[in-house]
Short mmCIF file of C-alpha atoms in Angstrom, two decimals:
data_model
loop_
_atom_site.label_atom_id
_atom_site.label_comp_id
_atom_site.label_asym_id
_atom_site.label_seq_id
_atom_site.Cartn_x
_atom_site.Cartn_y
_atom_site.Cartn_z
CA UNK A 84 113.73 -199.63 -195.24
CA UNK A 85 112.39 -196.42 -194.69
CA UNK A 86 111.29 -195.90 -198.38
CA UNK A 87 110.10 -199.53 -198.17
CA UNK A 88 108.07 -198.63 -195.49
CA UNK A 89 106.69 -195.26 -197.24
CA UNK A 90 105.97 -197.40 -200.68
CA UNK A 91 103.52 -199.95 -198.48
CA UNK A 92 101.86 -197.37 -196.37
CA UNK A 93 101.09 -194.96 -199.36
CA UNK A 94 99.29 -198.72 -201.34
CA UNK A 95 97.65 -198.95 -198.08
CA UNK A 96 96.36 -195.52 -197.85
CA UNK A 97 94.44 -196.06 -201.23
CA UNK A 98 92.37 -198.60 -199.75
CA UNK A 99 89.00 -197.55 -197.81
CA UNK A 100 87.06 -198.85 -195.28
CA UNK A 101 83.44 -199.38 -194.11
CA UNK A 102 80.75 -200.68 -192.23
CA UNK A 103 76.87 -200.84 -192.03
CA UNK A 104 74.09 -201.29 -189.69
CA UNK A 105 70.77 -203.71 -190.96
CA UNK A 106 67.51 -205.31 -190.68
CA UNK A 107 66.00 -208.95 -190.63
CA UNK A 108 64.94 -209.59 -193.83
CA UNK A 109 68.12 -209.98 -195.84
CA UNK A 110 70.77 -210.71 -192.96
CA UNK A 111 68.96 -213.26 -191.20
CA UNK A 112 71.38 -215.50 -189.03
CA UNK A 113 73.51 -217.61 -191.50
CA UNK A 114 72.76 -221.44 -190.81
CA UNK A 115 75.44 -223.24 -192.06
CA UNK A 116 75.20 -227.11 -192.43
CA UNK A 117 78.07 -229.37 -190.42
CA UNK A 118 79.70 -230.10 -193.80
CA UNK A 119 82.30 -227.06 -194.11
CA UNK A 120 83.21 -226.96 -197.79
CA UNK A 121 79.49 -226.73 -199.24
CA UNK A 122 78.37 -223.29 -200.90
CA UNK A 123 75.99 -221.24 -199.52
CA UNK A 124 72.37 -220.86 -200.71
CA UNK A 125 70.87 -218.54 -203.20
CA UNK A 126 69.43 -216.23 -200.44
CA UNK A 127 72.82 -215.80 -199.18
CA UNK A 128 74.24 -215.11 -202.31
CA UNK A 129 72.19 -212.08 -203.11
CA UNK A 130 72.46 -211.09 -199.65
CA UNK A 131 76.46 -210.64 -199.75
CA UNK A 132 76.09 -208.95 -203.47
CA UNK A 133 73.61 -206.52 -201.95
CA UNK A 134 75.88 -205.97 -198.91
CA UNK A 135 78.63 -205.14 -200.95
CA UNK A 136 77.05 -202.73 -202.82
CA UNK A 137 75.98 -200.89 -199.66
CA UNK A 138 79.56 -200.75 -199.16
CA UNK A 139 80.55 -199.15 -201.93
CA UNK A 140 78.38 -195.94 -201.47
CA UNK A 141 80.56 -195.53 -198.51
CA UNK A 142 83.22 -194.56 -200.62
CA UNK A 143 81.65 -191.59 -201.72
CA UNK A 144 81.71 -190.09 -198.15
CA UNK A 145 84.40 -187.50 -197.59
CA UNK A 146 85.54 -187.49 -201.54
CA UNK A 147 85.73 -183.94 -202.63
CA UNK A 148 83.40 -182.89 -205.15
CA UNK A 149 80.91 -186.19 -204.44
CA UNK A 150 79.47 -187.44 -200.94
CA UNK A 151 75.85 -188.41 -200.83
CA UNK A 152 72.82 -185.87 -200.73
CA UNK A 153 69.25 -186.72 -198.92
CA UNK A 154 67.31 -188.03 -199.27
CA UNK A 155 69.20 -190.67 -200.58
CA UNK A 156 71.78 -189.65 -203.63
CA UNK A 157 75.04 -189.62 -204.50
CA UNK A 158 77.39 -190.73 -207.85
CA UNK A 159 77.96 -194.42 -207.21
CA UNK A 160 75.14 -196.99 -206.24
CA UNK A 161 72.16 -195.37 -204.55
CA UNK A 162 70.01 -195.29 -207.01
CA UNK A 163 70.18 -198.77 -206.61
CA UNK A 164 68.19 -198.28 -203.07
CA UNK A 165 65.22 -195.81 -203.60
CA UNK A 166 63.69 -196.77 -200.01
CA UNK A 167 66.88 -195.50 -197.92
CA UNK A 168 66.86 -192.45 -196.82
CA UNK A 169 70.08 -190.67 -195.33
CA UNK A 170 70.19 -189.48 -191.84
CA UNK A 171 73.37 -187.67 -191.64
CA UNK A 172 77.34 -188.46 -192.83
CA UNK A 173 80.44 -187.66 -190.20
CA UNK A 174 84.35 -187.02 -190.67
CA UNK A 175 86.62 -186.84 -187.91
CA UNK A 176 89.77 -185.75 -189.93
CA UNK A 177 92.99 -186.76 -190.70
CA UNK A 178 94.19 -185.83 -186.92
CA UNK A 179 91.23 -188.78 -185.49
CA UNK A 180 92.07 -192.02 -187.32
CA UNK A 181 90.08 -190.05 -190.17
CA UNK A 182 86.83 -191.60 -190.33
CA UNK A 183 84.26 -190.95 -192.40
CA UNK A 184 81.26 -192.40 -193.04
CA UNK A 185 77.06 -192.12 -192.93
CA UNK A 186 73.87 -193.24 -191.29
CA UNK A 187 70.88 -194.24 -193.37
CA UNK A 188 67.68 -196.10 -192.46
CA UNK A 189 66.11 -198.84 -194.94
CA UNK A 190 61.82 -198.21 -195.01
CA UNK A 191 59.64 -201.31 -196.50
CA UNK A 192 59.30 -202.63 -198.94
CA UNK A 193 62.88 -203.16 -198.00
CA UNK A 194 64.47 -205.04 -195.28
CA UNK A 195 63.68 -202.66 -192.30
CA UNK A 196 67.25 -201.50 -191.32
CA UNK A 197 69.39 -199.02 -189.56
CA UNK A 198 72.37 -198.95 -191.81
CA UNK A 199 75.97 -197.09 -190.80
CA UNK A 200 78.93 -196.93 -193.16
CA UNK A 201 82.33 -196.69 -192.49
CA UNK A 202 84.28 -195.38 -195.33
CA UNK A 203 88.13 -195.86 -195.25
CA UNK A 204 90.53 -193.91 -193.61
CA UNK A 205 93.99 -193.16 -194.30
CA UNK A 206 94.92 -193.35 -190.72
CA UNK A 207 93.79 -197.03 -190.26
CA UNK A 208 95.57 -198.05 -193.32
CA UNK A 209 99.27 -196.48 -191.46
CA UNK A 210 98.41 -198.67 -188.69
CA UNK A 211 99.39 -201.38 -190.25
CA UNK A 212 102.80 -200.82 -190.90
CA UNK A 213 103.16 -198.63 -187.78
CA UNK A 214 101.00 -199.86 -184.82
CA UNK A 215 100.98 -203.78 -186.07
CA UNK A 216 103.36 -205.34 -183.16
CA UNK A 217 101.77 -202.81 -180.07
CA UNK A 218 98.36 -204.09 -179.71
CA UNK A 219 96.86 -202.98 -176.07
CA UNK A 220 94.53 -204.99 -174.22
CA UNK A 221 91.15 -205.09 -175.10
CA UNK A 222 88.77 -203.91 -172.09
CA UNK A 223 84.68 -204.90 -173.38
CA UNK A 224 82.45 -201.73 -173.24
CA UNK A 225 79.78 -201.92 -171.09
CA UNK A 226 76.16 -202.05 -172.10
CA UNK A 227 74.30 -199.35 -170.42
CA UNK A 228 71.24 -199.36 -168.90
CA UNK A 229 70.07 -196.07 -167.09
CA UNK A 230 72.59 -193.30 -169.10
CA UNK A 231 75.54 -193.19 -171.94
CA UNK A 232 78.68 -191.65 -170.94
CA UNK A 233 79.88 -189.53 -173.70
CA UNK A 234 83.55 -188.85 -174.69
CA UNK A 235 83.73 -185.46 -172.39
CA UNK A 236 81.72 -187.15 -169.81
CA UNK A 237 78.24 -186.26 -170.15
CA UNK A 238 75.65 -187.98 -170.19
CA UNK A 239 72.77 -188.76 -172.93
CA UNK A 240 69.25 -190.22 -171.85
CA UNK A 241 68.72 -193.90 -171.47
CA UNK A 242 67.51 -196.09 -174.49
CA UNK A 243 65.32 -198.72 -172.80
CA UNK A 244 66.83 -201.28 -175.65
CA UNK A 245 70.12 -200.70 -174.17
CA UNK A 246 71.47 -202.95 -171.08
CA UNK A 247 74.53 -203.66 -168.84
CA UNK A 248 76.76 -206.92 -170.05
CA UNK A 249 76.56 -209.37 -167.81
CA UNK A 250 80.41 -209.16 -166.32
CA UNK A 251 80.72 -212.71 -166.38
CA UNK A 252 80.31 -213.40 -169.72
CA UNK A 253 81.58 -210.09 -170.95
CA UNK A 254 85.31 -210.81 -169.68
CA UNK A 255 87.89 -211.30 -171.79
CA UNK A 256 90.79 -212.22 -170.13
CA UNK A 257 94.18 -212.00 -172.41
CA UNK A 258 92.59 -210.57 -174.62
CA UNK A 259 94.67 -208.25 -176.92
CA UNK A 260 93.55 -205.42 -179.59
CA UNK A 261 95.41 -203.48 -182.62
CA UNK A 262 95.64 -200.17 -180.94
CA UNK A 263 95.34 -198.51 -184.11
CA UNK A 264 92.10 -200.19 -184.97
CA UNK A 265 90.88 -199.60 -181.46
CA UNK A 266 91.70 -195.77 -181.68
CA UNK A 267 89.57 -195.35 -184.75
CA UNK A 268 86.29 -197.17 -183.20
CA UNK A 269 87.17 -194.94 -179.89
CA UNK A 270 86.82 -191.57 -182.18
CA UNK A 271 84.13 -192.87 -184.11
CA UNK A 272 81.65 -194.26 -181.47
CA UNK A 273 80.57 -191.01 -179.85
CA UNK A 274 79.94 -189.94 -183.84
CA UNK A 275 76.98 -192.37 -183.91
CA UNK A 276 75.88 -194.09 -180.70
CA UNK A 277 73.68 -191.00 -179.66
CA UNK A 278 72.01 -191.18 -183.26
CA UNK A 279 71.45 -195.26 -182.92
CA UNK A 280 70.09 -194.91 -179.77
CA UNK A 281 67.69 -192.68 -180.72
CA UNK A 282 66.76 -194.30 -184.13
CA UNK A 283 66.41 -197.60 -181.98
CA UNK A 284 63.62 -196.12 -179.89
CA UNK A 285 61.83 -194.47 -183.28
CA UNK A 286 62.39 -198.04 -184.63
CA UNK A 287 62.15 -200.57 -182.73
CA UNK A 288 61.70 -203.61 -185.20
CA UNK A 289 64.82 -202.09 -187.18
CA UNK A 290 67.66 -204.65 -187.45
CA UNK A 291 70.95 -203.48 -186.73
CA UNK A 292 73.97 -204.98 -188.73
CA UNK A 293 77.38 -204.24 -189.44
CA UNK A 294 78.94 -204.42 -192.87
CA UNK A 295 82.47 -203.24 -193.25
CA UNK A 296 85.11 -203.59 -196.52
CA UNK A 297 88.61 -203.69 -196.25
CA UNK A 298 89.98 -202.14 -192.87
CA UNK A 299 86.88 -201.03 -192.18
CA UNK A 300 86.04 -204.53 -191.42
CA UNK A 301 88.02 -204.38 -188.29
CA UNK A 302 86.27 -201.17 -186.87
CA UNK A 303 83.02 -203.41 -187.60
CA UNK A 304 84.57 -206.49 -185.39
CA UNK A 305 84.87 -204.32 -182.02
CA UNK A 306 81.67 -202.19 -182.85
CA UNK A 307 79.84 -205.43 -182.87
CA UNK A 308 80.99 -206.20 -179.59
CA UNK A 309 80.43 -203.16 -178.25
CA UNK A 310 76.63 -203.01 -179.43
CA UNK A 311 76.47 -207.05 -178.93
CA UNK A 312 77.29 -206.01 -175.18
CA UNK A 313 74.54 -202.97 -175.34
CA UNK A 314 71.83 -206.15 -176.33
CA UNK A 315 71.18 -205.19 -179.91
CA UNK A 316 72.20 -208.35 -181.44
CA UNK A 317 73.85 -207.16 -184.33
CA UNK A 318 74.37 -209.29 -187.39
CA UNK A 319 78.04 -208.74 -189.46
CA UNK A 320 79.31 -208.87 -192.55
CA UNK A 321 82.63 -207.68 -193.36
CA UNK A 322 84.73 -208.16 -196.79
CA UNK A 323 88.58 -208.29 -196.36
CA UNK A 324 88.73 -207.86 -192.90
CA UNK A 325 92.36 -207.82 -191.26
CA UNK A 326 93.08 -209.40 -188.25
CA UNK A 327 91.92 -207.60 -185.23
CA UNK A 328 93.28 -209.29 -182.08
CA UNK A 329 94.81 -212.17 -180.41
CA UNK A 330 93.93 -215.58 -180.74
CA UNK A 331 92.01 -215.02 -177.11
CA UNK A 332 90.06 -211.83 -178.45
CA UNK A 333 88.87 -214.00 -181.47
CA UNK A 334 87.88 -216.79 -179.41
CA UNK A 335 85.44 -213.72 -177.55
CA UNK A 336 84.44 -212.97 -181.07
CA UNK A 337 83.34 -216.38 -181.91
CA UNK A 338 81.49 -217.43 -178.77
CA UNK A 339 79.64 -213.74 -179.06
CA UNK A 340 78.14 -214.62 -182.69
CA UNK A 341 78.46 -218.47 -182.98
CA UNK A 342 75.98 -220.80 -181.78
CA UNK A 343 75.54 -224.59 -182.51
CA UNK A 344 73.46 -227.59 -182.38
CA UNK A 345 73.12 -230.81 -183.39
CA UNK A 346 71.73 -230.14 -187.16
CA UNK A 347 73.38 -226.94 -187.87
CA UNK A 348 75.42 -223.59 -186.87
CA UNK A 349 73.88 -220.26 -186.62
CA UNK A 350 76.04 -217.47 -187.20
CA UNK A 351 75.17 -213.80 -187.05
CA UNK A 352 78.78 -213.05 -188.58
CA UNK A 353 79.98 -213.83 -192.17
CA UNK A 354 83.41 -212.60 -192.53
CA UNK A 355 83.70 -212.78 -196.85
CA UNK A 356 87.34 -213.52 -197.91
CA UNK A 357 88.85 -213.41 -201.47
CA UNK A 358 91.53 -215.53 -203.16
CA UNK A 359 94.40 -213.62 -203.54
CA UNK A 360 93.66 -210.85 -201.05
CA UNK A 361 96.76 -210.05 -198.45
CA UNK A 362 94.52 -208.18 -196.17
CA UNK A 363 93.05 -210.94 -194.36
CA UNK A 364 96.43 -212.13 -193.88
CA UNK A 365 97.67 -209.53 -192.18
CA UNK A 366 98.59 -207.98 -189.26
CA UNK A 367 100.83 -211.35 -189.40
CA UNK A 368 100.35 -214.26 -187.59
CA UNK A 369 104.21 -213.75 -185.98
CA UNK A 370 103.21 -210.77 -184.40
CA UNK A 371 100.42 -212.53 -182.30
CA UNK A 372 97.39 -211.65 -184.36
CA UNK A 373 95.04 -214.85 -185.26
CA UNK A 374 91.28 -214.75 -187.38
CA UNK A 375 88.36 -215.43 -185.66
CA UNK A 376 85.69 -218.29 -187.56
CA UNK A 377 82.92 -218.26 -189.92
CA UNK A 378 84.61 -217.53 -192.91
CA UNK A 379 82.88 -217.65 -196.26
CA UNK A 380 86.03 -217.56 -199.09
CA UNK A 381 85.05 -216.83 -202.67
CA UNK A 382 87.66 -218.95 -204.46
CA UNK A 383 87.31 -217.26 -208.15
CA UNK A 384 89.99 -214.74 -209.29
CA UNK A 385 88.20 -212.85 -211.35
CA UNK A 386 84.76 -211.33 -211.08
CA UNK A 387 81.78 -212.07 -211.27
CA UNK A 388 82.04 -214.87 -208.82
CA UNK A 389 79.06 -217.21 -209.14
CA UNK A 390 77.11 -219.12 -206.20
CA UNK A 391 79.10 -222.20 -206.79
CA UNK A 392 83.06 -220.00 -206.12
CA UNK A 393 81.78 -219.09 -202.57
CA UNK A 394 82.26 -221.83 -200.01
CA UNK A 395 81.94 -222.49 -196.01
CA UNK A 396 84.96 -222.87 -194.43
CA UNK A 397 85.60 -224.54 -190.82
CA UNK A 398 86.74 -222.95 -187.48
CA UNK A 399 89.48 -219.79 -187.43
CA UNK A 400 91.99 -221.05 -190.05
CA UNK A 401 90.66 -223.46 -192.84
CA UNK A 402 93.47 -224.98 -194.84
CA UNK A 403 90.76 -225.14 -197.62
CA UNK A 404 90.20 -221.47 -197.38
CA UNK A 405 92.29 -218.12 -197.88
CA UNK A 406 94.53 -219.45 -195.20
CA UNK A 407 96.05 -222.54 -197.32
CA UNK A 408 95.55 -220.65 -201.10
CA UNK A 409 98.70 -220.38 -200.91
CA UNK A 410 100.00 -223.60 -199.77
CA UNK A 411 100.94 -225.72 -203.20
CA UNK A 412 100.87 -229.28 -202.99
CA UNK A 413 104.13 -230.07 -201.26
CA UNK A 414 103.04 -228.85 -198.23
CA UNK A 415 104.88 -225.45 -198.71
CA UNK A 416 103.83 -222.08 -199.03
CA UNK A 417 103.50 -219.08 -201.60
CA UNK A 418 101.40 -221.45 -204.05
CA UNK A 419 101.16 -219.12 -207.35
CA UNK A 420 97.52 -217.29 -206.69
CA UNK A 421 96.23 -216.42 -211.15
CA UNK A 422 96.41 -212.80 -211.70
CA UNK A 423 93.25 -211.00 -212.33
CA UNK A 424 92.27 -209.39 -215.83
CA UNK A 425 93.80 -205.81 -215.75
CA UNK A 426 97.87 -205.41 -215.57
CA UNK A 427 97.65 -209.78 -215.78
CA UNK A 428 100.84 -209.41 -217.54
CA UNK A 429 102.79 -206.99 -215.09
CA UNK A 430 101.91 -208.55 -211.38
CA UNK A 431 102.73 -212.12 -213.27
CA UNK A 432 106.28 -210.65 -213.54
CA UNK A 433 106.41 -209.21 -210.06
CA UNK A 434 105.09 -212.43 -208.37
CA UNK A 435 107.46 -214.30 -210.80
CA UNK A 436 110.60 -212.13 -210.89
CA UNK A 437 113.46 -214.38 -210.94
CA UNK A 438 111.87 -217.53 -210.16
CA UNK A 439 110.85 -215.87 -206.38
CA UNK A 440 107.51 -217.56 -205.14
CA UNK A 441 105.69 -214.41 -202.95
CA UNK A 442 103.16 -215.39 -200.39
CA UNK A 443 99.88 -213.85 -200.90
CA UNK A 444 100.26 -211.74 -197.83
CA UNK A 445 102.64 -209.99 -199.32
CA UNK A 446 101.36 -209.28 -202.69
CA UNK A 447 101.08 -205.64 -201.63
CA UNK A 448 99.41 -204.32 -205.29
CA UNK A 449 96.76 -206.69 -204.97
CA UNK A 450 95.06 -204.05 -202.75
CA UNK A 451 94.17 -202.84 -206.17
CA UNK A 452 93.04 -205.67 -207.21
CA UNK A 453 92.21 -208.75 -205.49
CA UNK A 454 91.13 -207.10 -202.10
CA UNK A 455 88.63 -204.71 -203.96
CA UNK A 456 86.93 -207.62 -205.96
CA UNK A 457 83.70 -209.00 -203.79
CA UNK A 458 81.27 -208.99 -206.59
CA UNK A 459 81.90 -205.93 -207.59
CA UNK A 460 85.13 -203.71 -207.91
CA UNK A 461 85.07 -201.59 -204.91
CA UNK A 462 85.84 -198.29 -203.42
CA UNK A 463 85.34 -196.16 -206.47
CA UNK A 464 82.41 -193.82 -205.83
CA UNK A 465 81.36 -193.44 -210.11
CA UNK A 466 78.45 -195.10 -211.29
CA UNK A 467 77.25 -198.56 -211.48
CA UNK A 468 81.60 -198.67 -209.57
CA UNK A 469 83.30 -199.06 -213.28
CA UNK A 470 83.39 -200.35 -216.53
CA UNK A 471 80.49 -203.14 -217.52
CA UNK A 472 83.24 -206.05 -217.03
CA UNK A 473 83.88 -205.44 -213.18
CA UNK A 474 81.06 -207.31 -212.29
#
């Protein structure tokens, strides 16, 4: 058990994590029509491709011999955005959940945008295995409206943009957390809160949104909160994101980001799942954590996907979505999910070895594969992120 348990944290420490802060233009409020199942429109499209590439250049934070350079340069994909300019890049270390990541801004011609990355950590990806069944109840951070309490209790100047939560609406009662997940926002919020304050007063008409990959997608579920509750309406997009919470603390999620009338949906949160990717699917449902909604599943193995593999899906769990691909057509689980180009051969034996169906969730070296492929292959800080047929 033990080496069991050493095998699955070491896969899990190869896989990074991130998140990013951004502006009207391209992450305008997703309007989905009442008819879950359609695909989403060209504009939308592009938007995820570019968000994921944003992602990426996370990766490069904290990797020895790389990182990224001002004004805006590094080895992977920022040549690809010659009107961002870096403002700084953090690391906590190893000893505090080991985050890493950097703070850019986007100028015009561009989207106007305050973006943050959160590159994995090695810490959140132990958490799994070892803090899955304690979660700790989630208590909402405040907004604040006259001064910011830091970590050793002093205090920064007020950001007029900045506001108290109304209490009544900012309760969550029952609500439950990964405590491991919670740890690493707590040790990386006092990295950057001071800096978006200040970059919100130098820019006021900057949008802030959150974009994380992979674990890092859960550290961009409570940070949204946390500046949803300080009135800077962030937008989110996250790629692989594990399950955060409780089934109560995803209901908060959903009525903080998810508004509806009679012709459509509006949605400031598109949480992008892949076929095939365990992530998602874990910490497991038996252990009390549930997905929150407005889930956009790109249902092509292999990449690139096209417009037409990404679809809407309906509510928390959509049988039509990552939560039923692997359901086969009997009604039970473990449906066979196609390998993916590379190593085809090999993880068609291991999913197949001696006739033994294994649930997606499970599928442990698909964190090499399936959980790094949203449009591009990611986490690999080289340029244009591999060879010419990853994309």
């Amino acid at each position: 058990m033990l080496v069991r348990k050493i095998g699955i944290a070491w896969f899990l420490s190869r896989v990074g994590v991130t998140i990013a802060v951004a502006g009207k233009l391209p992450q305008v409020p997703l309007s989905i029509p009442d008819n879950a199942g359609s695909n989403i429109s060209i504009e939308l499209f592009d938007d995820l491709e570019e968000l994921s590439r944003i992602v990426d250049i996370a990766y490069c934070v904290g990797t020895a011999g790389l990182g990224i350079q001002k004004p805006f340069l590094c080895a992977s994909r920022c040549q690809d955005f010659k009107s961002f300019e870096l403002v700084k890049t953090w690391n906590t270390g190893p000893l505090l959940s080991d985050s890493c990541g950097y703070v850019a801004l986007s100028h015009p011609p561009s989207a106007p945008r305050i973006i943050v990355a959160f590159r994995g950590t090695y810490s959140i990806a132990n958490t799994i295995i070892d803090l899955s069944i304690l979660p700790q109840d989630y208590i909402p951070y405040p907004g604040i409206s006259h001064e910011e309490h830091a970590e050793d209790g002093s205090k920064s100047l007020p950001n007029p943009l900045s506001r108290w939560a109304d209490p009544a609406s900012s309760r969550c009662d029952n609500c439950m957390v990964h405590a491991g997940f919670m740890a690493s926002w707590r040790h990386t919020r006092p990295q950057i809160i001071d800096e978006l304050d200040n970059l919100l007063i130098q820019y006021p008409n900057y949008q802030v949104t959150l974009v994380g990959h992979s674990l890092g997608g859960a550290i961009a579920a409570l940070a949204s909160l946390d500046f949803h509750a300080k009135g800077w309406n962030p937008q989110i997009t996250t790629f692989g994101e594990p399950r955060v919470g409780n089934h109560a603390l995803m209901k908060y999620i959903d009525k903080a980001f998810y508004h509806e009338s009679q012709s459509n949906r509006s949605v400031a949160y598109r949480r992008v799942t892949h076929i095939g990717d365990p992530v998602p699917q874990l910490p497991l449902k038996e252990w009390g954590y549930r997905t929150h909604g407005e889930e956009l599943y790109i249902s092509k193995v292999n990449l690139p996907p096209e417009r037409s593999d990404v679809q809407v899906c309906q509510g928390d769990d959509d049988r039509h979505c990552l939560d039923g691909a692997d359901v086969s057509s009997d009604g039970s689980r473990s449906q066979r999910v196609p390998s993916a180009d590379m190593g085809s051969f090999t993880r068609g034996m291991l999913e197949h070895a001696g006739n033994l169906e294994i649930p997606a969730r499970f599928r442990i070296w698909q964190l090499f594969f399936a959980h790094r492929d949203y449009f591009w292959r990611l986490g690999l800080c080289i340029p244009s992120g591999g060879p010419h047929d990853w994309k």
